[in-house]
Amino acid sequence: MKNRHSALVAALAVSAVALAGCSGSSSGSESGSDGPYRVLVTGAISGQGALAANSQTSILAAKAGVEAVNGNGGIGGRQVELTVVDDGGDATKAVSNLREAIASGNKPDLYLNSGPSTLSAATLPILKQNKILSFNVGPTENSSDPEEFPLNFDLSPSPSDYASSIARHAKSKGYQQVGVIHGSSAYGEAFGKAMESSLAAEGVSAAGSEEYDIAALDMTAQLQSLKNKGAQALVVDAYGAPLGYLLTSLQRLDWNIPLIGNTSVSGTALVAKPAPEGVLGTPATANLVMQVFPSTVYDANDAAVNAMVTTMAGMGQIPSTLILADNYDPFGLVAAAAAKVGSTTDATALAEALENQEVLDSAKTAFLPRYHYSAESHAPNLEDDGYRFVPPSKLLNGQYGNPAA
């Protein structure tokens, strides 16, 4: 990636490591209150396709977050030192890199990942054992449970949070019979179940829930079933190539129905590119709205988000949507917690401060407008101001809806 941030050179040591694993920072000793605040961020730098693009955006967001917090005095007066490691999207490699960092004497004060959830599941027990504060892009079934992982906080909402937002949107549109189609992945299955319960909670009738094999090339049978059951709108979970196959199957049925895509849909480049590379501007997306975060939509008046985007874009090309820019926010969150605690070395005290809504409201974040962690849940627990529903459009710097795109 191209770097323009000369101010960062003196304040931030960034070690971008390819397949070799974890690099050491400038000191081999344990991090202390007088030294830099060490952050380890891991991502699939050597991955392929969307995996690599998503990781690049995630890491770019972390670098931008560091520049922002260091420009405001760092975390508890300590300048942040960021080390980037390549996990290739492989959980075994991520574990090896983390263990190496701890064993080498460069134990991080804070650990960030770029997903997927399999990587989170593998590293969380090690982070817990070594009492390392962490923020997590790829939630697992229990990653937001403070009883299980008291020092971990999820940055991405849970499938149930996403589903609740979509159910409220469907209700606001007056849809009476809503069908759901989702993939056979672990996330897709969890999302499908969450949609059923969320629709019921909002008093919206579910016109069936159908699962497709994510390796399938045709979803016509599942869609026909939902059509036969009288669905008036369709909630879609599909990421990457399966989204294209699903939209093609809809056209094959000649089914003109409102579509509500989850963040898997809005995170797929296909919807932001005109034919023949994508489906933007084609009949396939004429009825589609997608769930996104406010920061994923261009707003000339949102100073915090625009500052984040400007910093990220100045460091290098943003290769995917800002739905993957989660890792910008942990630095502002931890800085707010450190200001409350008066220390940066007590991970338990910092975690407890992050359960305080006043601390969270004072944090300088941009990826999400605000977080609602608590002693009962370390999920962001977004309210309705944390989501938007937008039609597909070209992307500019990872955002939809920019007239300059």
Phi, psi and omega in degrees: 000149178280140180244128176248348193278079183296330180296338183282338187300318182282335187259341190226125174259112180251120179251101179272114188247130176276223192293350186289345178107219188264130178268157177277154174269195189288345181230146180264004183267168176296144180292136180230178185292341180265349182263185178294155175273110189273128178234131176249122177241135184239144181198164184276068181300321182268010181289181182243150171056228184298326180300314180292317181298317180296318180294322178298318178295318179300314181290322176300320178296320178297316179298319179293321177298322178294316180300319181295313184288323178294326177292341178256020176100003178082200179252112183060032180085356179261130175289142183276135175244118186256131173244127181255130178236151180264119176256355180061012184076013185253124183296322180298318180292322179298318178297315180299316179298318181294314179299321180296318180297319180292315183292331184281355182091001179257043181304124182287151171284331185215139181237133177233147173236173178242018182080176001280186184294334177297325177291319178299314182300326182282325186268335184302317178299325179290319178298319178296314181300324183263008175055052180252127176295139182215152171236143196233124179276330183251085183301145173248182183299328184234013183294335180264008181272110182297335178292324182273315182226082186293341183255008180251142177228129178281135175270325179271137175299161179280163175306324180291325177295313177302315183295319180298319178296316180295320179297320178294322178296316180299318179296319181296335179273355178080017178289130183263328181234110185243123176266158180229132173231130186217162181281171182271006177291166179300318179294315181301319180294318179296319179295318180301315179295319180295324179295319179301312182289326181290319176298318179297320181296331180267002180074024178258130182287136178267122179268044177095157177227123184242139178250140175241152175288126184293350175265359183284154179253357184213127178245021186300317183299316180294319180293321178299320179298316180291324177296318179296333181273003173084028179299132178263342176209157185230124174271128188242128168246114179197135181232131177076218184304321179304330178296318178298317179295323181293317179295322176296321179294323176298317179294324179298325178280348185056044183259108181267094187222144176299135181244134175242107181269139176280188184291344172295322178291311183290344176268006180261124185299335182309321186282349182256004183238133176292163175298148009269352181288333183216200184238007181297132179083001179265164177302337183297332182248011183298330184252015188262131163240152187233143176281128178219174171268159178305324182289346179276355181242130182296131176217110184299340184263358181269092187296320183294314180293318181297325177294319177298312182296317180299317179294314180298313182294330178288340180271337182165172181295135175272106191277348180220180182292158180288002171299340180260014183265025182310320191286007172287323192282331184304329184292317176293324179294313181292324177299319178294320178294319180295323178295325179288316185281326185081018180206154176244357188259347181262095184298323180295317179294321178296318179297319179295323178295326179289351175270000182264119185296329178296321177295315181297321180291336180273349183289141178270095181241165180218322180303311171242145183294326177196158180243156181228055174291154179209175178292343180264337184209129175258029169266154183294339175048059184293147171264183186296338178286357179267002182226155170224158174234115189229154174284161176297150175200171175295151178264143169225120184053041175079007184243146171273156169081013178276121182297342180275355183291000000 
